[in-house]
Short mmCIF file of C-alpha atoms in Angstrom, two decimals:
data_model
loop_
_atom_site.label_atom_id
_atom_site.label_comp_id
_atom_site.label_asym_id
_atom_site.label_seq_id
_atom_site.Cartn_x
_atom_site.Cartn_y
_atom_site.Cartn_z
CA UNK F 209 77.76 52.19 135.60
CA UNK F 210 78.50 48.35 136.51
CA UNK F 211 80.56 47.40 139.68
CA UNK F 212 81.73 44.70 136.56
CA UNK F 213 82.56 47.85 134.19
CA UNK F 214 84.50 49.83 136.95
CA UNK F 215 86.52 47.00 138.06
CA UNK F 216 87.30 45.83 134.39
CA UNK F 217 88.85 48.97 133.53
CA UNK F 218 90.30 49.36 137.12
CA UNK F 219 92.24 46.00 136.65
CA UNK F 220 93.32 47.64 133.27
CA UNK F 221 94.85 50.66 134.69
CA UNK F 222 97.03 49.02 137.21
CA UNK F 223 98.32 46.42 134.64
CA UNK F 224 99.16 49.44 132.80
CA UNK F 225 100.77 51.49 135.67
CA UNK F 226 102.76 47.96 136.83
CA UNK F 227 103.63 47.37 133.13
CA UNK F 228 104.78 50.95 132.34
CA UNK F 229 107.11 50.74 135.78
CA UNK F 230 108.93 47.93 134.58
CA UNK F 231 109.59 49.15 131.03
CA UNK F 232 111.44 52.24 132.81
CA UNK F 233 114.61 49.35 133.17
CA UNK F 234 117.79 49.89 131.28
CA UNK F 235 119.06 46.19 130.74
CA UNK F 236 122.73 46.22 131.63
CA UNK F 237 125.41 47.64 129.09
CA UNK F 238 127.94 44.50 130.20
CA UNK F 239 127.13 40.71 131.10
CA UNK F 240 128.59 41.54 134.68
CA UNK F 241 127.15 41.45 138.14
CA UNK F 242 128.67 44.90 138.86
CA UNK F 243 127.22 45.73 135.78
CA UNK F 244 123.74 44.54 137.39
CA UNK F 245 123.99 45.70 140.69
CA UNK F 246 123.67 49.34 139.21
CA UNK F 247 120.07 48.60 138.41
CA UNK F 248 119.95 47.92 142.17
CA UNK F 249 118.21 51.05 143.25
CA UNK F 250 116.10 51.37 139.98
CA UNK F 251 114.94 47.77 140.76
CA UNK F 252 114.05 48.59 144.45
CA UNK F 253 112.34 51.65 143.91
CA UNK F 254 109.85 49.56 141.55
CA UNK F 255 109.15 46.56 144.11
CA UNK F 256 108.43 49.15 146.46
CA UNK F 257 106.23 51.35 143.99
CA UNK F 258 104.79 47.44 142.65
CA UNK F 259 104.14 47.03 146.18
CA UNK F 260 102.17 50.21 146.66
CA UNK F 261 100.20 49.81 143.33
CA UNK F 262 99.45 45.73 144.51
CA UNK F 263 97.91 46.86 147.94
CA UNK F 264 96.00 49.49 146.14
CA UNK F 265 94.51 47.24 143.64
CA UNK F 266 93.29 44.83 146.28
CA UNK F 267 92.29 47.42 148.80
CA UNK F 268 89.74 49.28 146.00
CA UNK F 269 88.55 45.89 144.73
CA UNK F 270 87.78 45.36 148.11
CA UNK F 271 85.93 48.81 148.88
CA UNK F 272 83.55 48.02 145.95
CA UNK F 273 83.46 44.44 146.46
CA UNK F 274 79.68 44.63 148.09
CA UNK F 275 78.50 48.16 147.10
CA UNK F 276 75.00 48.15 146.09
CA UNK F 277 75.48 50.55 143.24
CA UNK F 278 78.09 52.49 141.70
CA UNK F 279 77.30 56.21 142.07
CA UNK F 280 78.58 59.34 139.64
CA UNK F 281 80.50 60.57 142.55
CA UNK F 282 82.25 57.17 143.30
CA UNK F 283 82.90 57.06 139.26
CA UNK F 284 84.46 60.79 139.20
CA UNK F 285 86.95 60.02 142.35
CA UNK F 286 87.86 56.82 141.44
CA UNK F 287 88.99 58.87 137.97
CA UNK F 288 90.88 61.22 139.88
CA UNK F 289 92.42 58.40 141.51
CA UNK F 290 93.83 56.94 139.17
CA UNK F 291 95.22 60.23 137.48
CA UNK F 292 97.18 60.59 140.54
CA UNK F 293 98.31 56.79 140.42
CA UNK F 294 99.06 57.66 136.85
CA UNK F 295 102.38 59.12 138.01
CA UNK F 296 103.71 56.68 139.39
CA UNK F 297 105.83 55.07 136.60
CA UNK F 298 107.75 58.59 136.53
CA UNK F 299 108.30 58.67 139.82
CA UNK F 300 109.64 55.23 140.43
CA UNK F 301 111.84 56.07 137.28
CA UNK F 302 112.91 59.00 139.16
CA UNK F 303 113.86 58.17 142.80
CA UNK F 304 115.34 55.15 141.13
CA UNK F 305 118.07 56.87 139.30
CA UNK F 306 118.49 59.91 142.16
CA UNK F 307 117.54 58.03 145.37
CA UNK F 308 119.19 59.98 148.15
CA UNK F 309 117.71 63.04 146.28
CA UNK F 310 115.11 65.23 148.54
CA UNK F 311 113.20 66.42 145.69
CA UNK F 312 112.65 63.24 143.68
CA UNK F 313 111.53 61.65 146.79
CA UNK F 314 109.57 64.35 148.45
CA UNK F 315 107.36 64.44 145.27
CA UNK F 316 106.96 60.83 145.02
CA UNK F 317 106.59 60.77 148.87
CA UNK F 318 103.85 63.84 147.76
CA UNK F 319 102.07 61.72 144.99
CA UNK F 320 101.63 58.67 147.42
CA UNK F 321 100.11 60.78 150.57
CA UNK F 322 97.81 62.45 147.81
CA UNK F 323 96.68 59.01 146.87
CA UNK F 324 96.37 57.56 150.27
CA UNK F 325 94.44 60.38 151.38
CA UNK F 326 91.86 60.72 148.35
CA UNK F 327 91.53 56.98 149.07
CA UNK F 328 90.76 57.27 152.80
CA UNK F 329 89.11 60.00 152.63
CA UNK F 330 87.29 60.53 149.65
CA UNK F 331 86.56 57.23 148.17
CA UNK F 332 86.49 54.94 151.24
CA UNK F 333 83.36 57.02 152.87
CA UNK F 334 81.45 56.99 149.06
CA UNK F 335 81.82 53.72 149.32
CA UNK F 336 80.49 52.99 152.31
CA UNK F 337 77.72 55.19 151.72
CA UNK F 338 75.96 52.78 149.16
CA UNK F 339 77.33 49.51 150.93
CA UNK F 340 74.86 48.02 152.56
CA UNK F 341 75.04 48.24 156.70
CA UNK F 342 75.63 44.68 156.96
CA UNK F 343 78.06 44.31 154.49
CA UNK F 344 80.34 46.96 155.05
CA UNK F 345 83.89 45.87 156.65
CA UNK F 346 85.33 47.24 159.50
CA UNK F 347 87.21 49.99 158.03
CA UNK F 348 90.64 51.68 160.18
CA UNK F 349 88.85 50.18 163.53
CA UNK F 350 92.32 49.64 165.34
CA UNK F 351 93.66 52.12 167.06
CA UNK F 352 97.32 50.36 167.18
CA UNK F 353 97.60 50.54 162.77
CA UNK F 354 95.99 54.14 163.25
CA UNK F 355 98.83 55.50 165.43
CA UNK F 356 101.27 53.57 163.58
CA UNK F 357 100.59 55.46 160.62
CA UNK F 358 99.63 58.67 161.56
CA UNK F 359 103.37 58.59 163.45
CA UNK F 360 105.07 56.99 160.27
CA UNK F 361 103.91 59.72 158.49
CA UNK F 362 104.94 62.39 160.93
CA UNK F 363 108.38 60.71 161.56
CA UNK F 364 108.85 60.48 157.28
CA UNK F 365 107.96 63.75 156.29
CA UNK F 366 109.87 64.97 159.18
CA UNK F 367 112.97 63.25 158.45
CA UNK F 368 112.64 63.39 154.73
CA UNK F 369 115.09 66.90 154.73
CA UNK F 370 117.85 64.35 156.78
CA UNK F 371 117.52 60.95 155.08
CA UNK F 372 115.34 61.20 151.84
CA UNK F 373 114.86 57.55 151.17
CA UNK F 374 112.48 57.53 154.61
CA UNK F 375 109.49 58.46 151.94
CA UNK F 376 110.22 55.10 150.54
CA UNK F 377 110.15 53.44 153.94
CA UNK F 378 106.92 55.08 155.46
CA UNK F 379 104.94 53.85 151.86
CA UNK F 380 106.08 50.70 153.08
CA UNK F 381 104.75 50.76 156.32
CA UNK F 382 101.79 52.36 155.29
CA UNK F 383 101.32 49.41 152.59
CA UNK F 384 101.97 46.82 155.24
CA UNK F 385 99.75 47.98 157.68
CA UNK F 386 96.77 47.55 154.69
CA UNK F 387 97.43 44.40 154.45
CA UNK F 388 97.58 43.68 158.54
CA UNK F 389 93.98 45.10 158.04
CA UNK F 390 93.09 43.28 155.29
CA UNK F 391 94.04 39.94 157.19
CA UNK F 392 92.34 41.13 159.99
CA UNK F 393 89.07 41.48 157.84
CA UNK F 394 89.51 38.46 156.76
CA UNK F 395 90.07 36.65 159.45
CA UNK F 396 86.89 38.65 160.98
CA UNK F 397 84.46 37.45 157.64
CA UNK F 398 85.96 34.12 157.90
CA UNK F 399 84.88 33.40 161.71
CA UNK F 400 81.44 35.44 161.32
CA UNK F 401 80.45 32.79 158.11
CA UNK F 402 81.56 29.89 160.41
CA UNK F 403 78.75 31.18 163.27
#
């Protein structure tokens, strides 16, 4: 298979997760702000969950961004992948409308830590594997965003019991520090091209 083919239908799948999300609204029964401010939670759980699905989209675009070939593996995980990701219009629907609720937020908490880790540590090293040496980026090299999130996991599904909405928190911080990566790798391509 194409790098083209698996991104094309990639891009499809989170326009359709993103899409689905956003049709899970209820538009407002009265022209009132109270009336909107009861979509409040509803609409926060879905920038968070847009948030999640946005870093993921970049961060997998980026992982096969200079692979040399796509392998059957790499094809079969990035399928799983994205049946796990599938779930996340329910989810957001559901912590939305019950979000101080332990068990809608442990599962979506669940769903997000089994797509983090299939993506760390399933596709990422597949990846890798047919990227060329000097073209692969420098993948989790910081220590600091390492314990950061191995402790904002700890801390969230430790204090998930007490305050559920911490799930919601630690995908945030988990998504940020992706994109304090991402910068970094940037910034790191951007000064080697200048040399």
């Amino acid at each position: 298979m194409s790098k083209e083919r698996l991104n094309a239908i990639t891009d499809a799948i989170f326009a359709i997760i993103a899409t689905i999300m956003v049709l899970e609204f209820k538009v407002p029964t009265k022209p009132t702000w109270a009336s909107l401010a009861e979509t409040f939670q509803p609409m926060l759980a879905y920038i968070i969950s847009f948030f999640i699905i946005w870093v993921s989209w970049y961060s997998t675009h980026q992982l096969t961004k200079n692979m040399s070939r796509i392998t059957y593996k790499y094809y079969w995980l990035s399928g799983e992948s994205f049946v796990v990701m599938s779930f996340t219009p329910f989810i957001t629907a559901w912590v939305g409308h019950n979000f101080m609720a332990l068990v809608p937020e442990l599962f979506y908490a669940l769903i997000n830590a089994i797509s983090f880790i299939n993506y760390h540590l399933l596709l990422e090293p597949e990846a890798l594997r047919n990227t060329p040496i000097d073209k692969r980026p420098p993948v989790h090299s910081n220590v600091w965003i390492n314990r950061v999130r191995f402790f904002s996991i700890l801390i969230g599904f430790t204090m998930i019991v007490f305050f559920p909405p911490i799930s919601m928190i630690v995908l945030l911080i988990f998504s940020g520090l992706h994109i304090v990566e991402h910068i970094g790798i940037e910034k790191l391509e951007a000064s080697k091209n200048k040399i």
